[in-house]
Every structure is written in structure tokens, then in C-alpha cells.
mmCIF file of C-alpha atoms and ligand atoms in Angstrom:
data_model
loop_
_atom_site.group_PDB
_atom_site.id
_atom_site.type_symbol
_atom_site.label_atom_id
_atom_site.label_comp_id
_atom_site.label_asym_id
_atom_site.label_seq_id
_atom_site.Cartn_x
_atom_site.Cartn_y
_atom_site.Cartn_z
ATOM 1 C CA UNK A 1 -17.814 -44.712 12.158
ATOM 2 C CA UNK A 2 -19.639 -42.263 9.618
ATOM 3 C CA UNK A 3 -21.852 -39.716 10.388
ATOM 4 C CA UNK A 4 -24.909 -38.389 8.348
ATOM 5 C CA UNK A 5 -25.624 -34.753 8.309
ATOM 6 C CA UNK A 6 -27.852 -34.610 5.124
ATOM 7 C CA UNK A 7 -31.357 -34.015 6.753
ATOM 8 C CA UNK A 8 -29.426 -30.726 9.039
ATOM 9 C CA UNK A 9 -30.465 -27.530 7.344
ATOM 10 C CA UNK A 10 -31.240 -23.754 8.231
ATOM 11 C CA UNK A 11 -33.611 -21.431 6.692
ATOM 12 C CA UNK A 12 -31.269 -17.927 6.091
ATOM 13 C CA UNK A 13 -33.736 -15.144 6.953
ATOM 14 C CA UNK A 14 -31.906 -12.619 8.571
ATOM 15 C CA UNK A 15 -30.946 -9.993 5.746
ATOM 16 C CA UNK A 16 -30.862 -9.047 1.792
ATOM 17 C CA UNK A 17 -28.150 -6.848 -0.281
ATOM 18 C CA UNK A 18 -29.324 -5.537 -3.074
ATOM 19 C CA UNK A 19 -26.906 -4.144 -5.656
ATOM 20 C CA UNK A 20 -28.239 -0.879 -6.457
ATOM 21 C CA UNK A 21 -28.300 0.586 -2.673
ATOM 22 C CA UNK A 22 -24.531 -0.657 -1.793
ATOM 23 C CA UNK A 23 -21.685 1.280 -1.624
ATOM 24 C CA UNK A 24 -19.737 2.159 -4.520
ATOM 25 C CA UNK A 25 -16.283 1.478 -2.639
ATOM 26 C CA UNK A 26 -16.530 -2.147 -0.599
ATOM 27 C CA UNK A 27 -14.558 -0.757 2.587
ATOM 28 C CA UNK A 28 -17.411 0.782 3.330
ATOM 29 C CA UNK A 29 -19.357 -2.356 3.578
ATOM 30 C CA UNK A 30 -16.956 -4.254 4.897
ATOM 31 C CA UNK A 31 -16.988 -1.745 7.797
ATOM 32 C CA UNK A 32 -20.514 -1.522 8.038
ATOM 33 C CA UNK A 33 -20.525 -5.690 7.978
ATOM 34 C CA UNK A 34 -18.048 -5.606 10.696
ATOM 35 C CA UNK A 35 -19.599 -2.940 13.347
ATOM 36 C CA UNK A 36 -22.958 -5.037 12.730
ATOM 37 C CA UNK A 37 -20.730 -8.434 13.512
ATOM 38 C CA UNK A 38 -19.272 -6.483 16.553
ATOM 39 C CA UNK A 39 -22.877 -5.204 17.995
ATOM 40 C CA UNK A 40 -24.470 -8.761 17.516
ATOM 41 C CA UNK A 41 -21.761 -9.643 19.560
ATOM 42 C CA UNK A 42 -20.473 -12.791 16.979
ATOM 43 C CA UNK A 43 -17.886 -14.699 18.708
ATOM 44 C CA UNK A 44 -14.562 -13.454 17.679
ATOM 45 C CA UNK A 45 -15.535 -11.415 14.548
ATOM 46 C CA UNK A 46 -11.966 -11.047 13.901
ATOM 47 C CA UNK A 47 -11.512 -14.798 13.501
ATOM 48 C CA UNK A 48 -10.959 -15.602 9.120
ATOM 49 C CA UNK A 49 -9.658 -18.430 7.662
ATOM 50 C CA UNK A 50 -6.626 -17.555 5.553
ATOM 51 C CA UNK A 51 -5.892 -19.888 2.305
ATOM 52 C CA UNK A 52 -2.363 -20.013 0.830
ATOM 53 C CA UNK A 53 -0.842 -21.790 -1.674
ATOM 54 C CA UNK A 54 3.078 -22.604 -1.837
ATOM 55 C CA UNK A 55 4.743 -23.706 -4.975
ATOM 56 C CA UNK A 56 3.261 -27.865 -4.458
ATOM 57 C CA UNK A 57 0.175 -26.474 -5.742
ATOM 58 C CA UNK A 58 -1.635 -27.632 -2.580
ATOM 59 C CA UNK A 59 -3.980 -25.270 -0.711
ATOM 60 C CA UNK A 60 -3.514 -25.091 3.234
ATOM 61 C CA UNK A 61 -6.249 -23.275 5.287
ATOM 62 C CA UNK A 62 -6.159 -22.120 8.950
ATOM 63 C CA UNK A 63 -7.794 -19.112 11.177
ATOM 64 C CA UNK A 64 -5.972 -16.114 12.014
ATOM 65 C CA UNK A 65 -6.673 -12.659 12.980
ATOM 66 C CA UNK A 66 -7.612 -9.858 11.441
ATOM 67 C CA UNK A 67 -5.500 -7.006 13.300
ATOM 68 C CA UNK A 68 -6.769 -3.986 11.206
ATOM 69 C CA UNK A 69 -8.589 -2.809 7.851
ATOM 70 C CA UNK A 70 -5.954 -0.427 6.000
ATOM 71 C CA UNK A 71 -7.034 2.058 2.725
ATOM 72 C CA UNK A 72 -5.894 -1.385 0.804
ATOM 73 C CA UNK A 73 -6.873 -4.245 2.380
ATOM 74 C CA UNK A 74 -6.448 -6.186 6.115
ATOM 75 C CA UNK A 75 -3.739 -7.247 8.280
ATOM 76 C CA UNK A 76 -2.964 -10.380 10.287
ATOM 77 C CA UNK A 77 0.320 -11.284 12.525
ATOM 78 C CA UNK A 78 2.147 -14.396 12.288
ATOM 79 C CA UNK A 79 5.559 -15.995 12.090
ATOM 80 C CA UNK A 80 6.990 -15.424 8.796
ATOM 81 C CA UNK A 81 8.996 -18.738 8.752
ATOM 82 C CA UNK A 82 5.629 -20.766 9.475
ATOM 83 C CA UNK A 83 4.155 -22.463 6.812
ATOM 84 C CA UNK A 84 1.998 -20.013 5.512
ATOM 85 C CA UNK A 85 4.865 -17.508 5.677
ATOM 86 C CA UNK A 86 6.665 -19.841 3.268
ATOM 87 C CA UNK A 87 3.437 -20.482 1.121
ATOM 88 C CA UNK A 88 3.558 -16.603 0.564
ATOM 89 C CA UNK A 89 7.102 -16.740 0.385
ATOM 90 C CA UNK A 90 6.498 -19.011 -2.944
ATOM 91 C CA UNK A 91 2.833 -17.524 -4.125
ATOM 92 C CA UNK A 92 2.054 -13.839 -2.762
ATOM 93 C CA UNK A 93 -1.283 -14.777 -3.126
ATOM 94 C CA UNK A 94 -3.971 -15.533 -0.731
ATOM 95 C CA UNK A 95 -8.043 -15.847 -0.113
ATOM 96 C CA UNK A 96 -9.782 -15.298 3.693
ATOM 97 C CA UNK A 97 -13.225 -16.049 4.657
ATOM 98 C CA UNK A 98 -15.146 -14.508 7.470
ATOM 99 C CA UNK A 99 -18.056 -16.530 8.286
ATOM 100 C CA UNK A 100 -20.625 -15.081 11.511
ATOM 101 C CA UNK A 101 -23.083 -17.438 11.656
ATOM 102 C CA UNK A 102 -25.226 -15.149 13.859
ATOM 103 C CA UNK A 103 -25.836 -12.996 10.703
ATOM 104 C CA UNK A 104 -25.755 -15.659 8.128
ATOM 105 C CA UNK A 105 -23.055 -13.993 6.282
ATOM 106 C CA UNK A 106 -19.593 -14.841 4.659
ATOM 107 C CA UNK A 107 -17.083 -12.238 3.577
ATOM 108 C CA UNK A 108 -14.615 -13.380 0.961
ATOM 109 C CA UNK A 109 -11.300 -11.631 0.458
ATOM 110 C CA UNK A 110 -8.923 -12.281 -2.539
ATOM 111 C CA UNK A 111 -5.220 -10.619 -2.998
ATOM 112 C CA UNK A 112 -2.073 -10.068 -3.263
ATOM 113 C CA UNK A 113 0.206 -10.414 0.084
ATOM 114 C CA UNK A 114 3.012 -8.826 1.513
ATOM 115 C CA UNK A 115 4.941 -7.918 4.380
ATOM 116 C CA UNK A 116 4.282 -4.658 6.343
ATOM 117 C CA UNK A 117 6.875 -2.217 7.288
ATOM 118 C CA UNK A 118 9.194 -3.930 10.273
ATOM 119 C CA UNK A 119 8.757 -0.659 12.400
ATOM 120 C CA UNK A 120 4.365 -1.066 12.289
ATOM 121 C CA UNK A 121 5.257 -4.820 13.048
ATOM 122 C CA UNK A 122 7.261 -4.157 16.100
ATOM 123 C CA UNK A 123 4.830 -1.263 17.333
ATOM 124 C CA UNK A 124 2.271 -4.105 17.356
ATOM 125 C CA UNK A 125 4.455 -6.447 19.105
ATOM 126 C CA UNK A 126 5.334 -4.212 21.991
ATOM 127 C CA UNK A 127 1.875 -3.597 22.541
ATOM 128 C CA UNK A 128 1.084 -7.365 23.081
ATOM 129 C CA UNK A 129 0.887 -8.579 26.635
ATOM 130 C CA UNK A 130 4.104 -10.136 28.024
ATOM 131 C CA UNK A 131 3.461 -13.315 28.302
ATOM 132 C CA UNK A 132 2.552 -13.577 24.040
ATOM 133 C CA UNK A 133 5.249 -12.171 23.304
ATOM 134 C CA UNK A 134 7.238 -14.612 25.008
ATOM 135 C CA UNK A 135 5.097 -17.034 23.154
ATOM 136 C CA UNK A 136 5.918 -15.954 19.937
ATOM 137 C CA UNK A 137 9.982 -16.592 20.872
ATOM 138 C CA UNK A 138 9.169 -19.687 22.137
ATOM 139 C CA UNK A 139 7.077 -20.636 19.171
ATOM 140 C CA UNK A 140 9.694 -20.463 16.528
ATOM 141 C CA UNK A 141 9.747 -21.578 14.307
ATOM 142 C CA UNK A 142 6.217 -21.631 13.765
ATOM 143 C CA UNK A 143 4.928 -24.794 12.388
ATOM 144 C CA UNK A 144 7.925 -27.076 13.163
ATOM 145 C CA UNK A 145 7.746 -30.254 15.322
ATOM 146 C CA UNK A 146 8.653 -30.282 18.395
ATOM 147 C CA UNK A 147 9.224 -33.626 20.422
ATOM 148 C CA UNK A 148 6.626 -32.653 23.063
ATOM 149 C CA UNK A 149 4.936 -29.982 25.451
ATOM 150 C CA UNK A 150 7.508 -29.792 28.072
ATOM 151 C CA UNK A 151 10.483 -28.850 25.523
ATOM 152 C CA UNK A 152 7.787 -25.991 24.929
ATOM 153 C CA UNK A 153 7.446 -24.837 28.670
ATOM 154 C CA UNK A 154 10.854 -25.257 29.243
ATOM 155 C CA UNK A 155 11.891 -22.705 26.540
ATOM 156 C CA UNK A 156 8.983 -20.765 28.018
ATOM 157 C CA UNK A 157 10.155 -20.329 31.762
ATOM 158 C CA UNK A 158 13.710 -19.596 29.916
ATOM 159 C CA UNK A 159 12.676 -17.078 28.635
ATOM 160 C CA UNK A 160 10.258 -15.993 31.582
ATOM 161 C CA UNK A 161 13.332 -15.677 33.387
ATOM 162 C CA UNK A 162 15.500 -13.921 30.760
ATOM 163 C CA UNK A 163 12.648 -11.218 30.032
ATOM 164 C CA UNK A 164 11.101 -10.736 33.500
ATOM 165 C CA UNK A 165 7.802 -9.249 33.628
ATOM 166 C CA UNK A 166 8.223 -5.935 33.410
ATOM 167 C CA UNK A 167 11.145 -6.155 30.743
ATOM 168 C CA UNK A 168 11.190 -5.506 27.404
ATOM 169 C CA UNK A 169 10.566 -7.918 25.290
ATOM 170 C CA UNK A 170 12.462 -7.740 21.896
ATOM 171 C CA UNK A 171 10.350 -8.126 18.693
ATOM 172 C CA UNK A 172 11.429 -10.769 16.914
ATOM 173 C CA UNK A 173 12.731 -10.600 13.194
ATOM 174 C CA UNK A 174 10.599 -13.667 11.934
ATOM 175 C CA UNK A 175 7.192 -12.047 13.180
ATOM 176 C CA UNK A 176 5.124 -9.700 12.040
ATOM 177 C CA UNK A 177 2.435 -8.414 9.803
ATOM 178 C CA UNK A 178 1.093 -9.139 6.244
ATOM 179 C CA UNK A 179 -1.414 -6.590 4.315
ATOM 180 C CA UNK A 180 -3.306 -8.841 1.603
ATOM 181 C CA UNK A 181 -4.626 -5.883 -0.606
ATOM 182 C CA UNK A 182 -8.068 -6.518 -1.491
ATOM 183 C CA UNK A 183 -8.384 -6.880 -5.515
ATOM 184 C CA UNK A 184 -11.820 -8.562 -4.924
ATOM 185 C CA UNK A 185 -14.789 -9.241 -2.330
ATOM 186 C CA UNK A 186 -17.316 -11.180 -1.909
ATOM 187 C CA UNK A 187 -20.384 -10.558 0.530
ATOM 188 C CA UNK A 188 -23.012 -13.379 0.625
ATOM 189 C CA UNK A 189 -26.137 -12.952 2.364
ATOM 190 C CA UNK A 190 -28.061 -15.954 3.189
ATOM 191 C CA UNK A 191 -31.416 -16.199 1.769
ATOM 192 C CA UNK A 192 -34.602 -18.344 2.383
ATOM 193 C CA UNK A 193 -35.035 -21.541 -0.154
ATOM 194 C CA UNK A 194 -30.927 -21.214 -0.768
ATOM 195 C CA UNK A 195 -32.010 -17.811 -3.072
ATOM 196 C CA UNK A 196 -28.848 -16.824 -0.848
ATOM 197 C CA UNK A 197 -27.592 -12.763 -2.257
ATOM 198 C CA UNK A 198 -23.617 -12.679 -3.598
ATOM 199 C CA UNK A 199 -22.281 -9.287 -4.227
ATOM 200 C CA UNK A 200 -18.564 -9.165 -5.627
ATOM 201 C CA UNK A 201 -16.561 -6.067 -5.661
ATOM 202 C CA UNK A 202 -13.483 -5.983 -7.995
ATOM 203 C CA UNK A 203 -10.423 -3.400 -8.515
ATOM 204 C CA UNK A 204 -11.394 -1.961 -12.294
ATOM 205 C CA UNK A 205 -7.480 -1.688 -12.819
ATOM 206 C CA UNK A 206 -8.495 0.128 -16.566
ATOM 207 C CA UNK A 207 -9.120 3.672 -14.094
ATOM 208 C CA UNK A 208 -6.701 6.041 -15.773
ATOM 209 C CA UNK A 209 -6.942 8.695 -12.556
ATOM 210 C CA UNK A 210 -4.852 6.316 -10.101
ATOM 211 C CA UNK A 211 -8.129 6.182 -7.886
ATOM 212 C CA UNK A 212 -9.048 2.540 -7.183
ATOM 213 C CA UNK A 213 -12.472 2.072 -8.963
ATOM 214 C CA UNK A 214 -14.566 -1.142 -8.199
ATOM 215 C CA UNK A 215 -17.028 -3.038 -10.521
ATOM 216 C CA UNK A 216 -19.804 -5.077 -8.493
ATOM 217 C CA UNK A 217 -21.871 -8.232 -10.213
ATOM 218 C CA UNK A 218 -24.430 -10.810 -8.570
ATOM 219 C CA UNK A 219 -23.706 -14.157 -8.509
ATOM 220 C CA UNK A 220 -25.415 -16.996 -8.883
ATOM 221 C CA UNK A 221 -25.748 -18.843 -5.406
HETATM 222 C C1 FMN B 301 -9.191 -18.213 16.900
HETATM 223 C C2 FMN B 301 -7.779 -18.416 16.394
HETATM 224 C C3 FMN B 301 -6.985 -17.323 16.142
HETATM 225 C C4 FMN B 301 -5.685 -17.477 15.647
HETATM 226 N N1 FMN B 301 -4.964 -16.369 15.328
HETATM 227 C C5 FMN B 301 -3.728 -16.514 14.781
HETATM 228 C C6 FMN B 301 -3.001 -15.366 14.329
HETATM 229 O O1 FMN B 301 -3.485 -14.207 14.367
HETATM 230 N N2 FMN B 301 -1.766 -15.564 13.821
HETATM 231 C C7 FMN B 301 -1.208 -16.818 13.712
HETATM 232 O O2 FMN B 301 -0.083 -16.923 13.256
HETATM 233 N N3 FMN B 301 -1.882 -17.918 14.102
HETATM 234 C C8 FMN B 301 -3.131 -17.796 14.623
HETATM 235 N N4 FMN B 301 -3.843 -18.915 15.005
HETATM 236 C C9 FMN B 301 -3.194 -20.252 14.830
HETATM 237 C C10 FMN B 301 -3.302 -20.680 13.356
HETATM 238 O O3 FMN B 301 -4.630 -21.132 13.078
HETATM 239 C C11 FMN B 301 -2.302 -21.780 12.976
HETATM 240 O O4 FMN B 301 -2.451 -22.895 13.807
HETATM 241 C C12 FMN B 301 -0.848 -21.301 13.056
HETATM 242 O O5 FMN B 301 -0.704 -19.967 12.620
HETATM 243 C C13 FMN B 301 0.072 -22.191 12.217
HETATM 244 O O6 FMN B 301 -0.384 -22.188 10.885
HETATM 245 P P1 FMN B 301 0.547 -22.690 9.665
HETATM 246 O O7 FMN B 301 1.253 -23.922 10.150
HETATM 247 O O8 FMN B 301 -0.407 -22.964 8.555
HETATM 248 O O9 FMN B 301 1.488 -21.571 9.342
HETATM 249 C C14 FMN B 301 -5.153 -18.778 15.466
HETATM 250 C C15 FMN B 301 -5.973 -19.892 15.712
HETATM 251 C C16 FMN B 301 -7.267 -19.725 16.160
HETATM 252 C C17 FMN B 301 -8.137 -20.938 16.364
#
């Protein structure tokens, strides 16, 4: 059965960015951009979709979350023996969209990727209620088959009763964090009559002082 969306459309109305009265770093918008997703209360503002791309040349897409904005960039948790962990592994590069619907805005973030330090990882781990961090052991490795859900909850009440609930958890070596250092942004605005605003932000790598410098444009949209 097919479906027809062609005649569903929205009139974008809710804000404008103009280029001259932005910030010169983007940080600074992407903060303001988040607090504003955070008081209009979007549904799990943290929620991006992460693109990779491993050595087959073929994209893969999914959601993860964003755990923190560093002086660099942002960074999400995973397994690093999932498949994204070995599209990285192949192509240190990856894109993320934010999309709030409530605002009519999309953030997108392109850069390099790479593993944070093991000890910020595990600080982050221990910090995670009990019961997902037995989830993490059990899920391992990430992205493999597994014949079916009870093979799952078995390995989870094994380790429920290896790692009681008040126990100590150990954080395992195939999870952690990844930083994707922002070398360009992308905030999009939607606009009546599709006259939607694009601002993009990118790393002028030709400033001599070591400070990161950015460069904005307007896109078409
Ligand atoms: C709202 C939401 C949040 C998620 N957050 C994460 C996350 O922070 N880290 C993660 O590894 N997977 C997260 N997932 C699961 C991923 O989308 C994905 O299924 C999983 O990481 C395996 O992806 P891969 O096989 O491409 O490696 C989340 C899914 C949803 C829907």
C-alpha cells in the first residue's frame, strides 16, 4: 500500500536569524538554541541523529544522545564495537542533526570524531543508574544479532545477580564517549513561503593566533 503525503505542509513562522546580529563564535548559539529548546519544553532536546560512514561508502543514520557541549564540540555514549563505533573506526568522520519541531529549527553538526579520555568515560558510567549499566554489559556487542529476547533477559538477571543493586558496576572497556569537534554548523530557521534562514559557521583554519576563528555565510534554502 502507498501513501500520499504531498498536499501535508506547514507554514514556518516562529523565528528569523539574521547574520549580522549572531554571535561571532557558534557555541554561543548553539547554547542559546538549546536553553530555548529546553524552556519550550521540546521532547528530548538531546535526541540527534548521528550519520557515519565506514569504509563501504554507505551512510548509516540513527539517534543518540547528546551528553554534553565541550570548548570543541559535543559528546554522545555508545558501544565502541557497535556499528557506528566501527564506521568511525574506518572514517573519523561524522554529521548530527537536531531537529525540534516546536521551534521549527534544525541544527547541523559536521566533524571529526574521536574517543574521549577512558577515565571521563567511566566517570559517566558510574553515574548511570544500575540497571543501564547492566544494560550496556548485556548489550554487547552492540549491534550484533542475537537469536531472541529471552537470551537478552537471561544475560540480564545474570548479571542482576552478579552486580546486586547496590554493587558496583564495572565500566566496561567497549563503552564510552566520542567528542565530534565541530569544524562546521548549520542553524536553519524555518521561514514562511519556504524563504526558510540557513546560517553556517565554519573553523577559518588560516587564524595564525591558535584561536579558533569562524566564517558565517547564508545559504540558499
Ligand atoms: C531517543 C533515543 C536515544 C538513544 N540514545 C542512544 C545513545 O545515547 N547511545 C547509543 O549508543 N544508542 C542510543 N540509541 C539507540 C541507537 O539509536 C541505535 O539503535 C544503537 O546505538 C545502535 O546503533 P548502530 O547499530 O548504528 O551502532 C538511542 C535511541 C533513541 C530512539
Amino acid at each position: 500500500m502507498s501513501m500520499d503525503f504531498t498536499d501535508q505542509r506547514l507554514s514556518y513562522e516562529k523565528g528569523q536569524l539574521d547574520q549580522e546580529s549572531i554571535p561571532a563564535s557558534p557555541f554561543e548559539l548553539l547554547n542559546v538554541w538549546m536553553n530555548e529548546a529546553i524552556e519550550a519544553q521540546v521532547q528530548e532536546p538531546y535526541a540527534m541523529s548521528l550519520a557515519t560512514c565506514g569504509a563501504d561508502n554507505k551512510p548509516s543514520v540513527r539517534i543518540v544522545l547528546l551528553r554534553e557541549i565541550t570548548e570543541k564540540g559535543i559528546v554522545f555514549y555508545t558501544n565502541y564495537e557497535s556499528a557506528k563505533g566501527q564506521d568511525i573506526a574506518e572514517n573519523p568522520n561524522a554529521e548530527v542533526l537536531f531537529f525540534w519541531h516546536e521551534l521549527e529549527r534544525q541544527i547541523r553538526i559536521s566533524g571529526g570524531v574521536a574517543k574521549i579520555a577512558a577515565d571521563k568515560s567511566s566517570a559517566y558510567f558510574q553515574k548511570r543508574p544500575h540497571d543501564s549499566q547492566v544494560g550496556a554489559w548485556v548489550s554487547q556487542p552492540q549491534s550484533g544479532m542475537v537469536a531472541n529476547r529471552e537470551v537478552m533477559e537471561a544475560k540480564f538477571d545474570a548479571l542482576q545477580n552478579q552486580y546486586p543493586e547496590n554493587s558496583q558496576v564495572p565500566t566496561p572497556e567497549f563503552w564510552g564517549g566520542y567528542e565530534i569537534t565541530i569544524n562546521e554548523i548549520e542553524f536553519w530557521q524555518g521561514r514562511a513561503n519556504r524563504m526558510h534562514d540557513r546560517i553556517v559557521y565554519t573553523q577559518d583554519k588560516s587564524s595564525s593566533n591558535g584561536a579558533v576563528n569562524w566564517t558565517t555565510k547564508r545559504l540558499l534554502p
